[in-house]
PDB file of N, CA and C in Angstrom:
ATOM      1  N   MET A   1      87.083  88.629 139.016  1.00 45.00           N
ATOM      2  CA  MET A   1      86.903  89.628 140.055  1.00 45.00           C
ATOM      3  C   MET A   1      88.222  90.369 140.269  1.00 45.00           C
ATOM      4  N   ALA A   2      88.159  91.668 140.347  1.00 54.00           N
ATOM      5  CA  ALA A   2      89.367  92.484 140.530  1.00 54.00           C
ATOM      6  C   ALA A   2      89.941  92.283 141.928  1.00 54.00           C
ATOM      7  N   GLN A   3      91.245  92.242 141.994  1.00 64.00           N
ATOM      8  CA  GLN A   3      91.933  92.065 143.262  1.00 64.00           C
ATOM      9  C   GLN A   3      92.092  93.432 143.935  1.00 64.00           C
ATOM     10  N   ALA A   4      91.865  93.465 145.246  1.00 74.00           N
ATOM     11  CA  ALA A   4      92.035  94.716 146.000  1.00 74.00           C
ATOM     12  C   ALA A   4      93.503  95.110 146.019  1.00 74.00           C
ATOM     13  N   GLU A   5      93.734  96.407 146.122  1.00 85.00           N
ATOM     14  CA  GLU A   5      95.107  96.908 146.199  1.00 85.00           C
ATOM     15  C   GLU A   5      95.450  97.247 147.642  1.00 85.00           C
ATOM     16  N   ASP A   6      96.685  96.964 148.002  1.00 93.00           N
ATOM     17  CA  ASP A   6      97.226  97.331 149.304  1.00 93.00           C
ATOM     18  C   ASP A   6      97.802  98.730 149.155  1.00 93.00           C
ATOM     19  N   LYS A   7      97.106  99.740 149.708  1.00 95.00           N
ATOM     20  CA  LYS A   7      97.563 101.128 149.571  1.00 95.00           C
ATOM     21  C   LYS A   7      98.595 101.447 150.642  1.00 95.00           C
ATOM     22  N   ARG A   8      99.714 102.001 150.197  1.00 95.00           N
ATOM     23  CA  ARG A   8     100.782 102.436 151.100  1.00 95.00           C
ATOM     24  C   ARG A   8     100.978 103.931 150.892  1.00 95.00           C
ATOM     25  N   ILE A   9     101.025 104.679 151.972  1.00 95.00           N
ATOM     26  CA  ILE A   9     101.196 106.124 151.893  1.00 95.00           C
ATOM     27  C   ILE A   9     102.680 106.467 152.041  1.00 95.00           C
ATOM     28  N   TRP A  10     103.207 107.221 151.086  1.00 96.00           N
ATOM     29  CA  TRP A  10     104.596 107.673 151.145  1.00 96.00           C
ATOM     30  C   TRP A  10     104.686 108.811 152.157  1.00 96.00           C
ATOM     31  N   ASN A  11     105.480 108.618 153.218  1.00 95.00           N
ATOM     32  CA  ASN A  11     105.655 109.660 154.242  1.00 95.00           C
ATOM     33  C   ASN A  11     107.137 109.969 154.450  1.00 95.00           C
ATOM     34  N   ASN A  12     107.901 109.845 153.380  1.00 95.00           N
ATOM     35  CA  ASN A  12     109.344 110.116 153.386  1.00 95.00           C
ATOM     36  C   ASN A  12     110.146 109.121 154.216  1.00 95.00           C
ATOM     37  N   LEU A  13     109.568 107.955 154.471  1.00 97.00           N
ATOM     38  CA  LEU A  13     110.264 106.851 155.128  1.00 97.00           C
ATOM     39  C   LEU A  13     110.195 105.643 154.192  1.00 97.00           C
ATOM     40  N   PRO A  14     111.215 104.790 154.211  1.00 97.00           N
ATOM     41  CA  PRO A  14     111.183 103.617 153.329  1.00 97.00           C
ATOM     42  C   PRO A  14     109.918 102.779 153.536  1.00 97.00           C
ATOM     43  N   ILE A  15     109.385 102.287 152.437  1.00 97.00           N
ATOM     44  CA  ILE A  15     108.214 101.408 152.460  1.00 97.00           C
ATOM     45  C   ILE A  15     108.717  99.984 152.313  1.00 97.00           C
ATOM     46  N   THR A  16     108.345  99.111 153.252  1.00 97.00           N
ATOM     47  CA  THR A  16     108.759  97.716 153.178  1.00 97.00           C
ATOM     48  C   THR A  16     107.738  96.921 152.372  1.00 97.00           C
ATOM     49  N   ILE A  17     108.248  96.183 151.404  1.00 96.00           N
ATOM     50  CA  ILE A  17     107.415  95.292 150.603  1.00 96.00           C
ATOM     51  C   ILE A  17     108.011  93.902 150.709  1.00 96.00           C
ATOM     52  N   VAL A  18     107.176  92.942 151.161  1.00 96.00           N
ATOM     53  CA  VAL A  18     107.620  91.550 151.267  1.00 96.00           C
ATOM     54  C   VAL A  18     107.009  90.778 150.109  1.00 96.00           C
ATOM     55  N   LEU A  19     107.879  90.243 149.273  1.00 96.00           N
ATOM     56  CA  LEU A  19     107.431  89.472 148.115  1.00 96.00           C
ATOM     57  C   LEU A  19     107.344  87.993 148.470  1.00 96.00           C
ATOM     58  N   PRO A  20     106.297  87.316 148.015  1.00 96.00           N
ATOM     59  CA  PRO A  20     106.289  85.855 148.140  1.00 96.00           C
ATOM     60  C   PRO A  20     107.206  85.282 147.056  1.00 96.00           C
ATOM     61  N   VAL A  21     107.861  84.199 147.334  1.00 96.00           N
ATOM     62  CA  VAL A  21     108.746  83.576 146.349  1.00 96.00           C
ATOM     63  C   VAL A  21     107.890  82.941 145.255  1.00 96.00           C
ATOM     64  N   ASN A  22     108.297  83.166 144.002  1.00 96.00           N
ATOM     65  CA  ASN A  22     107.654  82.599 142.815  1.00 96.00           C
ATOM     66  C   ASN A  22     106.224  83.073 142.569  1.00 96.00           C
ATOM     67  N   LYS A  23     105.873  84.242 143.104  1.00 96.00           N
ATOM     68  CA  LYS A  23     104.575  84.857 142.812  1.00 96.00           C
ATOM     69  C   LYS A  23     104.827  86.306 142.432  1.00 96.00           C
ATOM     70  N   GLU A  24     104.157  86.742 141.388  1.00 96.00           N
ATOM     71  CA  GLU A  24     104.348  88.099 140.896  1.00 96.00           C
ATOM     72  C   GLU A  24     103.522  89.100 141.709  1.00 96.00           C
ATOM     73  N   VAL A  25     104.123  90.249 141.988  1.00 96.00           N
ATOM     74  CA  VAL A  25     103.444  91.331 142.710  1.00 96.00           C
ATOM     75  C   VAL A  25     103.550  92.607 141.871  1.00 96.00           C
ATOM     76  N   ARG A  26     102.393  93.256 141.652  1.00 97.00           N
ATOM     77  CA  ARG A  26     102.380  94.523 140.916  1.00 97.00           C
ATOM     78  C   ARG A  26     102.513  95.672 141.901  1.00 97.00           C
ATOM     79  N   VAL A  27     103.446  96.584 141.627  1.00 97.00           N
ATOM     80  CA  VAL A  27     103.643  97.779 142.446  1.00 97.00           C
ATOM     81  C   VAL A  27     103.445  98.981 141.540  1.00 97.00           C
ATOM     82  N   THR A  28     102.542  99.886 141.957  1.00 96.00           N
ATOM     83  CA  THR A  28     102.276 101.097 141.186  1.00 96.00           C
ATOM     84  C   THR A  28     102.744 102.301 141.986  1.00 96.00           C
ATOM     85  N   PHE A  29     103.558 103.117 141.360  1.00 96.00           N
ATOM     86  CA  PHE A  29     104.085 104.332 141.990  1.00 96.00           C
ATOM     87  C   PHE A  29     103.174 105.510 141.649  1.00 96.00           C
ATOM     88  N   PRO A  30     103.248 106.599 142.428  1.00 95.00           N
ATOM     89  CA  PRO A  30     102.357 107.739 142.206  1.00 95.00           C
ATOM     90  C   PRO A  30     102.685 108.562 140.957  1.00 95.00           C
ATOM     91  N   THR A  31     103.808 108.283 140.332  1.00 95.00           N
ATOM     92  CA  THR A  31     104.228 109.017 139.134  1.00 95.00           C
ATOM     93  C   THR A  31     105.230 108.154 138.373  1.00 95.00           C
ATOM     94  N   ASP A  32     105.621 108.585 137.202  1.00 96.00           N
ATOM     95  CA  ASP A  32     106.648 107.871 136.447  1.00 96.00           C
ATOM     96  C   ASP A  32     107.957 107.875 137.226  1.00 96.00           C
ATOM     97  N   VAL A  33     108.615 106.712 137.281  1.00 97.00           N
ATOM     98  CA  VAL A  33     109.862 106.591 138.033  1.00 97.00           C
ATOM     99  C   VAL A  33     110.904 105.819 137.235  1.00 97.00           C
ATOM    100  N   SER A  34     112.141 106.012 137.641  1.00 96.00           N
ATOM    101  CA  SER A  34     113.273 105.224 137.181  1.00 96.00           C
ATOM    102  C   SER A  34     113.713 104.405 138.388  1.00 96.00           C
ATOM    103  N   ILE A  35     113.792 103.077 138.231  1.00 96.00           N
ATOM    104  CA  ILE A  35     114.045 102.189 139.374  1.00 96.00           C
ATOM    105  C   ILE A  35     115.471 101.656 139.345  1.00 96.00           C
ATOM    106  N   GLN A  36     116.136 101.754 140.507  1.00 95.00           N
ATOM    107  CA  GLN A  36     117.489 101.215 140.673  1.00 95.00           C
ATOM    108  C   GLN A  36     117.400  99.986 141.583  1.00 95.00           C
ATOM    109  N   ILE A  37     117.812  98.845 141.047  1.00 94.00           N
ATOM    110  CA  ILE A  37     117.779  97.587 141.800  1.00 94.00           C
ATOM    111  C   ILE A  37     119.211  97.198 142.148  1.00 94.00           C
ATOM    112  N   PRO A  38     119.472  96.891 143.428  1.00 94.00           N
ATOM    113  CA  PRO A  38     120.833  96.499 143.818  1.00 94.00           C
ATOM    114  C   PRO A  38     121.306  95.254 143.055  1.00 94.00           C
ATOM    115  N   GLU A  39     122.547  95.280 142.650  1.00 94.00           N
ATOM    116  CA  GLU A  39     123.117  94.169 141.893  1.00 94.00           C
ATOM    117  C   GLU A  39     123.036  92.850 142.665  1.00 94.00           C
ATOM    118  N   ILE A  40     123.089  92.931 143.990  1.00 94.00           N
ATOM    119  CA  ILE A  40     123.095  91.718 144.819  1.00 94.00           C
ATOM    120  C   ILE A  40     121.819  90.886 144.665  1.00 94.00           C
ATOM    121  N   ILE A  41     120.695  91.514 144.294  1.00 94.00           N
ATOM    122  CA  ILE A  41     119.456  90.751 144.120  1.00 94.00           C
ATOM    123  C   ILE A  41     119.003  90.678 142.655  1.00 94.00           C
ATOM    124  N   ALA A  42     119.717  91.313 141.772  1.00 91.00           N
ATOM    125  CA  ALA A  42     119.304  91.352 140.359  1.00 91.00           C
ATOM    126  C   ALA A  42     119.080  89.952 139.781  1.00 91.00           C
ATOM    127  N   GLY A  43     119.872  88.982 140.181  1.00 93.00           N
ATOM    128  CA  GLY A  43     119.723  87.619 139.679  1.00 93.00           C
ATOM    129  C   GLY A  43     118.573  86.858 140.306  1.00 93.00           C
ATOM    130  N   ASN A  44     118.087  87.329 141.455  1.00 95.00           N
ATOM    131  CA  ASN A  44     116.990  86.661 142.163  1.00 95.00           C
ATOM    132  C   ASN A  44     115.648  87.339 141.959  1.00 95.00           C
ATOM    133  N   LEU A  45     115.625  88.435 141.194  1.00 96.00           N
ATOM    134  CA  LEU A  45     114.410  89.230 141.061  1.00 96.00           C
ATOM    135  C   LEU A  45     114.076  89.447 139.592  1.00 96.00           C
ATOM    136  N   GLU A  46     112.901  88.947 139.189  1.00 96.00           N
ATOM    137  CA  GLU A  46     112.406  89.261 137.856  1.00 96.00           C
ATOM    138  C   GLU A  46     111.686  90.596 137.963  1.00 96.00           C
ATOM    139  N   SER A  47     111.985  91.494 137.058  1.00 94.00           N
ATOM    140  CA  SER A  47     111.412  92.831 137.088  1.00 94.00           C
ATOM    141  C   SER A  47     110.899  93.190 135.702  1.00 94.00           C
ATOM    142  N   LEU A  48     109.606  93.459 135.614  1.00 94.00           N
ATOM    143  CA  LEU A  48     108.988  93.824 134.350  1.00 94.00           C
ATOM    144  C   LEU A  48     108.250  95.137 134.549  1.00 94.00           C
ATOM    145  N   ALA A  49     108.598  96.136 133.764  1.00 92.00           N
ATOM    146  CA  ALA A  49     107.959  97.451 133.871  1.00 92.00           C
ATOM    147  C   ALA A  49     107.227  97.751 132.565  1.00 92.00           C
ATOM    148  N   PRO A  50     105.898  97.507 132.527  1.00 92.00           N
ATOM    149  CA  PRO A  50     105.146  97.767 131.307  1.00 92.00           C
ATOM    150  C   PRO A  50     105.017  99.258 130.998  1.00 92.00           C
ATOM    151  N   ASN A  51     105.183 100.074 132.020  1.00 93.00           N
ATOM    152  CA  ASN A  51     105.243 101.526 131.841  1.00 93.00           C
ATOM    153  C   ASN A  51     106.087 102.092 132.980  1.00 93.00           C
ATOM    154  N   GLN A  52     106.316 103.395 132.995  1.00 94.00           N
ATOM    155  CA  GLN A  52     107.238 103.970 133.982  1.00 94.00           C
ATOM    156  C   GLN A  52     106.611 104.190 135.357  1.00 94.00           C
ATOM    157  N   GLN A  53     105.340 103.864 135.505  1.00 95.00           N
ATOM    158  CA  GLN A  53     104.685 104.049 136.797  1.00 95.00           C
ATOM    159  C   GLN A  53     104.426 102.715 137.491  1.00 95.00           C
ATOM    160  N   MET A  54     104.595 101.631 136.772  1.00 96.00           N
ATOM    161  CA  MET A  54     104.234 100.323 137.304  1.00 96.00           C
ATOM    162  C   MET A  54     105.368  99.324 137.090  1.00 96.00           C
ATOM    163  N   VAL A  55     105.524  98.437 138.075  1.00 97.00           N
ATOM    164  CA  VAL A  55     106.512  97.369 137.933  1.00 97.00           C
ATOM    165  C   VAL A  55     105.917  96.083 138.511  1.00 97.00           C
ATOM    166  N   TYR A  56     106.230  94.969 137.868  1.00 97.00           N
ATOM    167  CA  TYR A  56     105.863  93.652 138.377  1.00 97.00           C
ATOM    168  C   TYR A  56     107.150  93.005 138.863  1.00 97.00           C
ATOM    169  N   TRP A  57     107.165  92.614 140.148  1.00 97.00           N
ATOM    170  CA  TRP A  57     108.341  91.965 140.716  1.00 97.00           C
ATOM    171  C   TRP A  57     108.000  90.532 141.091  1.00 97.00           C
ATOM    172  N   LYS A  58     108.936  89.629 140.819  1.00 97.00           N
ATOM    173  CA  LYS A  58     108.793  88.219 141.184  1.00 97.00           C
ATOM    174  C   LYS A  58     110.139  87.728 141.697  1.00 97.00           C
ATOM    175  N   ALA A  59     110.149  87.299 142.949  1.00 97.00           N
ATOM    176  CA  ALA A  59     111.382  86.781 143.559  1.00 97.00           C
ATOM    177  C   ALA A  59     111.536  85.302 143.201  1.00 97.00           C
ATOM    178  N   LYS A  60     112.733  84.937 142.743  1.00 97.00           N
ATOM    179  CA  LYS A  60     113.012  83.546 142.402  1.00 97.00           C
ATOM    180  C   LYS A  60     113.393  82.729 143.629  1.00 97.00           C
ATOM    181  N   SER A  61     113.937  83.429 144.639  1.00 96.00           N
ATOM    182  CA  SER A  61     114.329  82.773 145.892  1.00 96.00           C
ATOM    183  C   SER A  61     114.301  83.827 146.998  1.00 96.00           C
ATOM    184  N   PRO A  62     114.299  83.380 148.258  1.00 96.00           N
ATOM    185  CA  PRO A  62     114.251  84.353 149.363  1.00 96.00           C
ATOM    186  C   PRO A  62     115.497  85.234 149.387  1.00 96.00           C
ATOM    187  N   PHE A  63     115.319  86.466 149.836  1.00 96.00           N
ATOM    188  CA  PHE A  63     116.457  87.344 150.090  1.00 96.00           C
ATOM    189  C   PHE A  63     116.098  88.329 151.191  1.00 96.00           C
ATOM    190  N   ASP A  64     117.147  88.806 151.895  1.00 96.00           N
ATOM    191  CA  ASP A  64     116.971  89.768 152.977  1.00 96.00           C
ATOM    192  C   ASP A  64     116.709  91.150 152.401  1.00 96.00           C
ATOM    193  N   SER A  65     116.320  92.046 153.258  1.00 97.00           N
ATOM    194  CA  SER A  65     115.943  93.404 152.861  1.00 97.00           C
ATOM    195  C   SER A  65     117.016  94.088 152.022  1.00 97.00           C
ATOM    196  N   GLN A  66     116.583  94.618 150.882  1.00 97.00           N
ATOM    197  CA  GLN A  66     117.460  95.362 149.984  1.00 97.00           C
ATOM    198  C   GLN A  66     116.755  96.665 149.612  1.00 97.00           C
ATOM    199  N   ARG A  67     117.487  97.747 149.580  1.00 97.00           N
ATOM    200  CA  ARG A  67     116.923  99.065 149.297  1.00 97.00           C
ATOM    201  C   ARG A  67     116.813  99.297 147.790  1.00 97.00           C
ATOM    202  N   ILE A  68     115.593  99.559 147.348  1.00 97.00           N
ATOM    203  CA  ILE A  68     115.300  99.919 145.966  1.00 97.00           C
ATOM    204  C   ILE A  68     115.082 101.429 145.942  1.00 97.00           C
ATOM    205  N   ILE A  69     115.634 102.101 144.955  1.00 97.00           N
ATOM    206  CA  ILE A  69     115.461 103.552 144.825  1.00 97.00           C
ATOM    207  C   ILE A  69     114.662 103.814 143.554  1.00 97.00           C
ATOM    208  N   ALA A  70     113.526 104.510 143.723  1.00 97.00           N
ATOM    209  CA  ALA A  70     112.680 104.873 142.588  1.00 97.00           C
ATOM    210  C   ALA A  70     112.635 106.401 142.520  1.00 97.00           C
ATOM    211  N   THR A  71     113.274 106.958 141.510  1.00 97.00           N
ATOM    212  CA  THR A  71     113.357 108.410 141.352  1.00 97.00           C
ATOM    213  C   THR A  71     112.314 108.861 140.343  1.00 97.00           C
ATOM    214  N   SER A  72     111.517 109.857 140.722  1.00 96.00           N
ATOM    215  CA  SER A  72     110.489 110.359 139.810  1.00 96.00           C
ATOM    216  C   SER A  72     111.144 110.965 138.574  1.00 96.00           C
ATOM    217  N   SER A  73     110.471 110.841 137.444  1.00 94.00           N
ATOM    218  CA  SER A  73     111.041 111.326 136.185  1.00 94.00           C
ATOM    219  C   SER A  73     111.224 112.842 136.180  1.00 94.00           C
ATOM    220  N   ASP A  74     110.457 113.552 137.026  1.00 93.00           N
ATOM    221  CA  ASP A  74     110.626 115.006 137.110  1.00 93.00           C
ATOM    222  C   ASP A  74     111.638 115.404 138.195  1.00 93.00           C
ATOM    223  N   ASN A  75     112.261 114.391 138.825  1.00 93.00           N
ATOM    224  CA  ASN A  75     113.259 114.588 139.889  1.00 93.00           C
ATOM    225  C   ASN A  75     112.719 115.342 141.107  1.00 93.00           C
ATOM    226  N   GLU A  76     111.402 115.319 141.291  1.00 92.00           N
ATOM    227  CA  GLU A  76     110.777 115.990 142.438  1.00 92.00           C
ATOM    228  C   GLU A  76     110.696 115.067 143.654  1.00 92.00           C
ATOM    229  N   ALA A  77     110.813 113.752 143.439  1.00 94.00           N
ATOM    230  CA  ALA A  77     110.665 112.816 144.550  1.00 94.00           C
ATOM    231  C   ALA A  77     111.573 111.609 144.354  1.00 94.00           C
ATOM    232  N   VAL A  78     112.018 111.053 145.479  1.00 96.00           N
ATOM    233  CA  VAL A  78     112.760 109.796 145.492  1.00 96.00           C
ATOM    234  C   VAL A  78     112.035 108.886 146.481  1.00 96.00           C
ATOM    235  N   TYR A  79     111.536 107.755 145.981  1.00 97.00           N
ATOM    236  CA  TYR A  79     110.814 106.793 146.809  1.00 97.00           C
ATOM    237  C   TYR A  79     111.760 105.658 147.167  1.00 97.00           C
ATOM    238  N   LEU A  80     111.819 105.337 148.449  1.00 98.00           N
ATOM    239  CA  LEU A  80     112.678 104.258 148.934  1.00 98.00           C
ATOM    240  C   LEU A  80     111.809 103.060 149.287  1.00 98.00           C
ATOM    241  N   VAL A  81     112.191 101.911 148.750  1.00 98.00           N
ATOM    242  CA  VAL A  81     111.463 100.674 149.012  1.00 98.00           C
ATOM    243  C   VAL A  81     112.452  99.657 149.551  1.00 98.00           C
ATOM    244  N   ASP A  82     112.140  99.101 150.720  1.00 98.00           N
ATOM    245  CA  ASP A  82     112.937  98.002 151.270  1.00 98.00           C
ATOM    246  C   ASP A  82     112.258  96.717 150.832  1.00 98.00           C
ATOM    247  N   LEU A  83     112.890  96.007 149.898  1.00 97.00           N
ATOM    248  CA  LEU A  83     112.315  94.816 149.293  1.00 97.00           C
ATOM    249  C   LEU A  83     112.878  93.570 149.956  1.00 97.00           C
ATOM    250  N   VAL A  84     111.973  92.672 150.346  1.00 97.00           N
ATOM    251  CA  VAL A  84     112.336  91.408 151.000  1.00 97.00           C
ATOM    252  C   VAL A  84     111.592  90.299 150.264  1.00 97.00           C
ATOM    253  N   ALA A  85     112.191  89.141 150.128  1.00 96.00           N
ATOM    254  CA  ALA A  85     111.487  87.989 149.561  1.00 96.00           C
ATOM    255  C   ALA A  85     111.497  86.870 150.596  1.00 96.00           C
ATOM    256  N   SER A  86     110.316  86.284 150.813  1.00 96.00           N
ATOM    257  CA  SER A  86     110.193  85.272 151.856  1.00 96.00           C
ATOM    258  C   SER A  86     109.300  84.122 151.401  1.00 96.00           C
ATOM    259  N   GLU A  87     109.705  82.916 151.760  1.00 95.00           N
ATOM    260  CA  GLU A  87     108.889  81.717 151.499  1.00 95.00           C
ATOM    261  C   GLU A  87     107.600  81.779 152.326  1.00 95.00           C
ATOM    262  N   ASN A  88     107.618  82.521 153.454  1.00 93.00           N
ATOM    263  CA  ASN A  88     106.470  82.583 154.362  1.00 93.00           C
ATOM    264  C   ASN A  88     105.415  83.599 153.935  1.00 93.00           C
ATOM    265  N   GLN A  89     105.754  84.478 152.998  1.00 89.00           N
ATOM    266  CA  GLN A  89     104.789  85.477 152.529  1.00 89.00           C
ATOM    267  C   GLN A  89     103.809  84.803 151.582  1.00 89.00           C
ATOM    268  N   ILE A  90     102.521  84.950 151.861  1.00 87.00           N
ATOM    269  CA  ILE A  90     101.494  84.298 151.048  1.00 87.00           C
ATOM    270  C   ILE A  90     100.863  85.274 150.061  1.00 87.00           C
ATOM    271  N   SER A  91     100.565  86.479 150.518  1.00 87.00           N
ATOM    272  CA  SER A  91      99.828  87.446 149.707  1.00 87.00           C
ATOM    273  C   SER A  91     100.676  88.007 148.565  1.00 87.00           C
ATOM    274  N   ASN A  92     100.065  88.072 147.385  1.00 90.00           N
ATOM    275  CA  ASN A  92     100.686  88.760 146.267  1.00 90.00           C
ATOM    276  C   ASN A  92      99.749  89.868 145.776  1.00 90.00           C
ATOM    277  N   GLU A  93      99.030  90.460 146.733  1.00 94.00           N
ATOM    278  CA  GLU A  93      98.106  91.548 146.456  1.00 94.00           C
ATOM    279  C   GLU A  93      98.852  92.732 145.820  1.00 94.00           C
ATOM    280  N   PRO A  94      98.279  93.351 144.783  1.00 96.00           N
ATOM    281  CA  PRO A  94      98.925  94.517 144.176  1.00 96.00           C
ATOM    282  C   PRO A  94      99.116  95.633 145.204  1.00 96.00           C
ATOM    283  N   ILE A  95     100.194  96.382 145.061  1.00 96.00           N
ATOM    284  CA  ILE A  95     100.516  97.466 145.990  1.00 96.00           C
ATOM    285  C   ILE A  95     100.452  98.789 145.244  1.00 96.00           C
ATOM    286  N   LEU A  96      99.760  99.746 145.840  1.00 96.00           N
ATOM    287  CA  LEU A  96      99.642 101.084 145.282  1.00 96.00           C
ATOM    288  C   LEU A  96     100.295 102.058 146.256  1.00 96.00           C
ATOM    289  N   ILE A  97     101.347 102.721 145.808  1.00 96.00           N
ATOM    290  CA  ILE A  97     102.024 103.710 146.644  1.00 96.00           C
ATOM    291  C   ILE A  97     101.423 105.071 146.328  1.00 96.00           C
ATOM    292  N   GLU A  98     100.910 105.727 147.358  1.00 95.00           N
ATOM    293  CA  GLU A  98     100.309 107.048 147.192  1.00 95.00           C
ATOM    294  C   GLU A  98     101.198 108.098 147.837  1.00 95.00           C
ATOM    295  N   ASP A  99     101.354 109.214 147.155  1.00 95.00           N
ATOM    296  CA  ASP A  99     102.154 110.326 147.662  1.00 95.00           C
ATOM    297  C   ASP A  99     101.215 111.511 147.864  1.00 95.00           C
ATOM    298  N   PRO A 100     101.002 111.934 149.132  1.00 93.00           N
ATOM    299  CA  PRO A 100     100.085 113.059 149.399  1.00 93.00           C
ATOM    300  C   PRO A 100     100.480 114.346 148.649  1.00 93.00           C
ATOM    301  N   ASN A 101     101.740 114.467 148.261  1.00 89.00           N
ATOM    302  CA  ASN A 101     102.196 115.628 147.502  1.00 89.00           C
ATOM    303  C   ASN A 101     101.895 115.532 146.013  1.00 89.00           C
ATOM    304  N   ARG A 102     101.351 114.388 145.583  1.00 82.00           N
ATOM    305  CA  ARG A 102     101.061 114.191 144.170  1.00 82.00           C
ATOM    306  C   ARG A 102      99.617 113.759 143.949  1.00 82.00           C
ATOM    307  N   LEU A 103      98.709 114.266 144.751  1.00 68.00           N
ATOM    308  CA  LEU A 103      97.299 113.915 144.584  1.00 68.00           C
ATOM    309  C   LEU A 103      96.764 114.570 143.331  1.00 68.00           C
ATOM    310  N   VAL A 104      95.978 113.802 142.602  1.00 57.00           N
ATOM    311  CA  VAL A 104      95.399 114.277 141.354  1.00 57.00           C
ATOM    312  C   VAL A 104      93.956 114.699 141.613  1.00 57.00           C
ATOM    313  N   ALA A 105      93.602 115.872 141.163  1.00 46.00           N
ATOM    314  CA  ALA A 105      92.217 116.347 141.311  1.00 46.00           C
ATOM    315  C   ALA A 105      91.311 115.535 140.399  1.00 46.00           C
ATOM    316  N   GLU A 106      90.183 115.117 140.943  1.00 41.00           N
ATOM    317  CA  GLU A 106      89.243 114.312 140.142  1.00 41.00           C
ATOM    318  C   GLU A 106      88.145 115.183 139.595  1.00 41.00           C
TER     319      GLU A 106
END
């Protein structure tokens, strides 16, 4: 059964994502991005990007809020993510970040 996605709307304010420790979370951005991860958490965060729009993050241990910068490949947008890892976080539901300025016509 497919897991529901937690939709987050980009409104030009940082989006907080709380990762459970030792559980992988998929985050999908509204467009291709280049992700900058602070060096202070690089050793505590496994990061796998199968493509430029999606990343799987897994925290190895808890850490306090750290700012992740995801810059769109066309340089039209910069998405700010405040990433936290907590032993108390249970959900590892996939997260979909939607940008109202990048809606695709169906």
